[in-house]
mmCIF file of N, CA and C in Angstrom:
data_model
loop_
_atom_site.group_PDB
_atom_site.id
_atom_site.type_symbol
_atom_site.label_atom_id
_atom_site.label_comp_id
_atom_site.label_asym_id
_atom_site.label_seq_id
_atom_site.Cartn_x
_atom_site.Cartn_y
_atom_site.Cartn_z
ATOM 1 N N UNK A 1 73.123 90.375 131.961
ATOM 2 C CA UNK A 1 73.388 89.252 132.822
ATOM 3 C C UNK A 1 72.513 88.086 132.388
ATOM 4 N N UNK A 2 72.923 86.911 132.699
ATOM 5 C CA UNK A 2 72.245 85.707 132.222
ATOM 6 C C UNK A 2 71.123 85.250 133.138
ATOM 7 N N UNK A 3 71.036 85.798 134.326
ATOM 8 C CA UNK A 3 70.076 85.334 135.334
ATOM 9 C C UNK A 3 70.223 83.840 135.591
ATOM 10 N N UNK A 4 71.457 83.350 135.479
ATOM 11 C CA UNK A 4 71.797 81.947 135.713
ATOM 12 C C UNK A 4 71.093 80.982 134.769
ATOM 13 N N UNK A 5 70.703 81.443 133.593
ATOM 14 C CA UNK A 5 70.127 80.566 132.579
ATOM 15 C C UNK A 5 71.255 79.729 131.978
ATOM 16 N N UNK A 6 71.220 78.403 132.133
ATOM 17 C CA UNK A 6 72.339 77.572 131.672
ATOM 18 C C UNK A 6 72.618 77.692 130.177
ATOM 19 N N UNK A 7 71.579 77.820 129.364
ATOM 20 C CA UNK A 7 71.788 77.938 127.917
ATOM 21 C C UNK A 7 72.506 79.239 127.571
ATOM 22 N N UNK A 8 72.075 80.323 128.186
ATOM 23 C CA UNK A 8 72.708 81.617 127.939
ATOM 24 C C UNK A 8 74.152 81.602 128.426
ATOM 25 N N UNK A 9 74.368 81.056 129.602
ATOM 26 C CA UNK A 9 75.729 80.993 130.141
ATOM 27 C C UNK A 9 76.654 80.199 129.225
ATOM 28 N N UNK A 10 76.208 79.049 128.771
ATOM 29 C CA UNK A 10 77.051 78.215 127.912
ATOM 30 C C UNK A 10 77.325 78.901 126.576
ATOM 31 N N UNK A 11 76.287 79.498 125.978
ATOM 32 C CA UNK A 11 76.454 80.198 124.699
ATOM 33 C C UNK A 11 77.448 81.344 124.834
ATOM 34 N N UNK A 12 77.297 82.144 125.875
ATOM 35 C CA UNK A 12 78.182 83.286 126.081
ATOM 36 C C UNK A 12 79.599 82.831 126.426
ATOM 37 N N UNK A 13 79.709 81.751 127.180
ATOM 38 C CA UNK A 13 81.032 81.227 127.515
ATOM 39 C C UNK A 13 81.762 80.779 126.248
ATOM 40 N N UNK A 14 81.062 80.088 125.364
ATOM 41 C CA UNK A 14 81.684 79.626 124.118
ATOM 42 C C UNK A 14 82.085 80.810 123.240
ATOM 43 N N UNK A 15 81.221 81.834 123.163
ATOM 44 C CA UNK A 15 81.574 83.034 122.388
ATOM 45 C C UNK A 15 82.809 83.698 122.981
ATOM 46 N N UNK A 16 82.845 83.774 124.299
ATOM 47 C CA UNK A 16 83.966 84.418 124.991
ATOM 48 C C UNK A 16 85.271 83.656 124.752
ATOM 49 N N UNK A 17 85.208 82.340 124.849
ATOM 50 C CA UNK A 17 86.410 81.519 124.679
ATOM 51 C C UNK A 17 86.925 81.530 123.245
ATOM 52 N N UNK A 18 86.035 81.753 122.289
ATOM 53 C CA UNK A 18 86.455 81.732 120.886
ATOM 54 C C UNK A 18 87.119 83.039 120.441
ATOM 55 N N UNK A 19 86.966 84.088 121.228
ATOM 56 C CA UNK A 19 87.555 85.376 120.865
ATOM 57 C C UNK A 19 89.038 85.393 121.193
ATOM 58 N N UNK A 20 89.781 86.052 120.327
ATOM 59 C CA UNK A 20 91.223 86.181 120.549
ATOM 60 C C UNK A 20 91.499 87.084 121.750
ATOM 61 N N UNK A 21 90.827 88.216 121.774
ATOM 62 C CA UNK A 21 91.013 89.171 122.868
ATOM 63 C C UNK A 21 89.867 89.010 123.859
ATOM 64 N N UNK A 22 90.203 88.674 125.066
ATOM 65 C CA UNK A 22 89.191 88.497 126.107
ATOM 66 C C UNK A 22 88.831 89.864 126.680
ATOM 67 N N UNK A 23 87.555 90.099 126.785
ATOM 68 C CA UNK A 23 87.082 91.359 127.354
ATOM 69 C C UNK A 23 85.897 91.063 128.261
ATOM 70 N N UNK A 24 85.457 92.064 128.977
ATOM 71 C CA UNK A 24 84.345 91.936 129.906
ATOM 72 C C UNK A 24 83.110 91.475 129.153
ATOM 73 N N UNK A 25 82.437 90.478 129.703
ATOM 74 C CA UNK A 25 81.181 90.000 129.139
ATOM 75 C C UNK A 25 80.163 89.994 130.266
ATOM 76 N N UNK A 26 79.285 90.966 130.254
ATOM 77 C CA UNK A 26 78.327 91.126 131.341
ATOM 78 C C UNK A 26 77.410 89.917 131.474
ATOM 79 N N UNK A 27 77.173 89.216 130.377
ATOM 80 C CA UNK A 27 76.285 88.055 130.442
ATOM 81 C C UNK A 27 76.893 86.895 131.220
ATOM 82 N N UNK A 28 78.199 86.921 131.426
ATOM 83 C CA UNK A 28 78.850 85.889 132.235
ATOM 84 C C UNK A 28 79.030 86.332 133.686
ATOM 85 N N UNK A 29 78.692 87.565 133.982
ATOM 86 C CA UNK A 29 78.904 88.115 135.322
ATOM 87 C C UNK A 29 77.681 87.899 136.208
ATOM 88 N N UNK A 30 77.945 87.848 137.495
ATOM 89 C CA UNK A 30 76.837 87.824 138.447
ATOM 90 C C UNK A 30 76.289 89.247 138.562
ATOM 91 N N UNK A 31 75.140 89.365 139.160
ATOM 92 C CA UNK A 31 74.553 90.690 139.368
ATOM 93 C C UNK A 31 75.493 91.557 140.202
ATOM 94 N N UNK A 32 76.091 90.975 141.227
ATOM 95 C CA UNK A 32 77.021 91.723 142.085
ATOM 96 C C UNK A 32 78.228 92.212 141.302
ATOM 97 N N UNK A 33 78.785 91.352 140.451
ATOM 98 C CA UNK A 33 79.946 91.748 139.644
ATOM 99 C C UNK A 33 79.582 92.885 138.693
ATOM 100 N N UNK A 34 78.419 92.796 138.081
ATOM 101 C CA UNK A 34 77.983 93.849 137.165
ATOM 102 C C UNK A 34 77.771 95.165 137.911
ATOM 103 N N UNK A 35 77.218 95.086 139.118
ATOM 104 C CA UNK A 35 77.003 96.298 139.910
ATOM 105 C C UNK A 35 78.321 96.951 140.306
ATOM 106 N N UNK A 36 79.294 96.156 140.715
ATOM 107 C CA UNK A 36 80.605 96.696 141.089
ATOM 108 C C UNK A 36 81.255 97.361 139.885
ATOM 109 N N UNK A 37 81.194 96.709 138.733
ATOM 110 C CA UNK A 37 81.784 97.288 137.526
ATOM 111 C C UNK A 37 81.099 98.610 137.181
ATOM 112 N N UNK A 38 79.780 98.639 137.281
ATOM 113 C CA UNK A 38 79.046 99.866 136.981
ATOM 114 C C UNK A 38 79.432 100.986 137.940
ATOM 115 N N UNK A 39 79.618 100.650 139.208
ATOM 116 C CA UNK A 39 80.010 101.658 140.196
ATOM 117 C C UNK A 39 81.388 102.234 139.915
ATOM 118 N N UNK A 40 82.265 101.451 139.290
ATOM 119 C CA UNK A 40 83.628 101.901 139.019
ATOM 120 C C UNK A 40 83.759 102.624 137.683
ATOM 121 N N UNK A 41 82.719 102.605 136.871
ATOM 122 C CA UNK A 41 82.770 103.255 135.561
ATOM 123 C C UNK A 41 82.897 104.767 135.719
ATOM 124 N N UNK A 42 83.440 105.384 134.685
ATOM 125 C CA UNK A 42 83.559 106.841 134.674
ATOM 126 C C UNK A 42 82.171 107.462 134.591
ATOM 127 N N UNK A 43 82.071 108.680 135.086
ATOM 128 C CA UNK A 43 80.824 109.416 134.922
ATOM 129 C C UNK A 43 80.794 109.984 133.514
ATOM 130 N N UNK A 44 79.856 109.513 132.717
ATOM 131 C CA UNK A 44 79.709 109.961 131.338
ATOM 132 C C UNK A 44 78.381 110.705 131.249
ATOM 133 N N UNK A 45 78.375 111.877 130.617
ATOM 134 C CA UNK A 45 77.129 112.637 130.508
ATOM 135 C C UNK A 45 76.022 111.808 129.838
ATOM 136 N N UNK A 46 74.800 111.971 130.325
ATOM 137 C CA UNK A 46 73.654 111.222 129.805
ATOM 138 C C UNK A 46 73.501 111.413 128.300
ATOM 139 N N UNK A 47 73.675 112.634 127.809
ATOM 140 C CA UNK A 47 73.520 112.897 126.371
ATOM 141 C C UNK A 47 74.488 112.047 125.549
ATOM 142 N N UNK A 48 75.712 111.907 126.020
ATOM 143 C CA UNK A 48 76.699 111.093 125.308
ATOM 144 C C UNK A 48 76.280 109.620 125.297
ATOM 145 N N UNK A 49 75.787 109.131 126.432
ATOM 146 C CA UNK A 49 75.316 107.746 126.498
ATOM 147 C C UNK A 49 74.128 107.525 125.560
ATOM 148 N N UNK A 50 73.220 108.501 125.519
ATOM 149 C CA UNK A 50 72.066 108.388 124.625
ATOM 150 C C UNK A 50 72.510 108.354 123.166
ATOM 151 N N UNK A 51 73.467 109.197 122.814
ATOM 152 C CA UNK A 51 73.966 109.216 121.437
ATOM 153 C C UNK A 51 74.620 107.888 121.071
ATOM 154 N N UNK A 52 75.390 107.319 121.997
ATOM 155 C CA UNK A 52 76.023 106.019 121.744
ATOM 156 C C UNK A 52 74.968 104.935 121.540
ATOM 157 N N UNK A 53 73.904 104.995 122.329
ATOM 158 C CA UNK A 53 72.833 104.003 122.199
ATOM 159 C C UNK A 53 72.149 104.119 120.849
ATOM 160 N N UNK A 54 71.841 105.335 120.434
ATOM 161 C CA UNK A 54 71.205 105.550 119.129
ATOM 162 C C UNK A 54 72.116 105.058 118.013
ATOM 163 N N UNK A 55 73.399 105.390 118.078
ATOM 164 C CA UNK A 55 74.356 104.937 117.058
ATOM 165 C C UNK A 55 74.437 103.415 117.014
ATOM 166 N N UNK A 56 74.499 102.801 118.179
ATOM 167 C CA UNK A 56 74.595 101.338 118.247
ATOM 168 C C UNK A 56 73.376 100.685 117.591
ATOM 169 N N UNK A 57 72.195 101.176 117.937
ATOM 170 C CA UNK A 57 70.977 100.578 117.385
ATOM 171 C C UNK A 57 70.842 100.861 115.890
ATOM 172 N N UNK A 58 71.289 102.016 115.464
ATOM 173 C CA UNK A 58 71.235 102.329 114.032
ATOM 174 C C UNK A 58 72.141 101.393 113.236
ATOM 175 N N UNK A 59 73.298 101.060 113.793
ATOM 176 C CA UNK A 59 74.246 100.176 113.102
ATOM 177 C C UNK A 59 73.807 98.717 113.136
ATOM 178 N N UNK A 60 73.032 98.345 114.138
ATOM 179 C CA UNK A 60 72.700 96.936 114.344
ATOM 180 C C UNK A 60 71.242 96.589 114.061
ATOM 181 N N UNK A 61 70.546 97.449 113.364
ATOM 182 C CA UNK A 61 69.150 97.154 113.028
ATOM 183 C C UNK A 61 69.093 95.998 112.043
ATOM 184 N N UNK A 62 68.161 95.103 112.256
ATOM 185 C CA UNK A 62 68.024 93.975 111.336
ATOM 186 C C UNK A 62 66.990 94.250 110.261
ATOM 187 N N UNK A 63 66.075 95.157 110.538
ATOM 188 C CA UNK A 63 65.028 95.427 109.549
ATOM 189 C C UNK A 63 65.411 96.534 108.573
ATOM 190 N N UNK A 64 66.519 97.201 108.831
ATOM 191 C CA UNK A 64 67.069 98.244 107.958
ATOM 192 C C UNK A 64 66.096 99.395 107.698
ATOM 193 N N UNK A 65 65.151 99.595 108.607
ATOM 194 C CA UNK A 65 64.269 100.752 108.487
ATOM 195 C C UNK A 65 65.023 101.981 108.962
ATOM 196 N N UNK A 66 64.690 103.113 108.396
ATOM 197 C CA UNK A 66 65.345 104.345 108.848
ATOM 198 C C UNK A 66 64.752 104.763 110.181
ATOM 199 N N UNK A 67 65.558 105.471 110.949
ATOM 200 C CA UNK A 67 65.102 105.912 112.270
ATOM 201 C C UNK A 67 64.183 107.081 112.165
#
């Protein structure tokens, strides 16, 4: 979430508008909207979420150090 930071909101809005396929952007959502979305999400096992997080960070590392 952007915490109502105008620079973050504008940057994220421009990124969102430039995409062909519009999808959920949590940085444009209010805290309440993000909470409602989280409450409606499927129950995913913690281990699966942890694995997704590790994979995401491994793919997006900028320093290219091994984990």
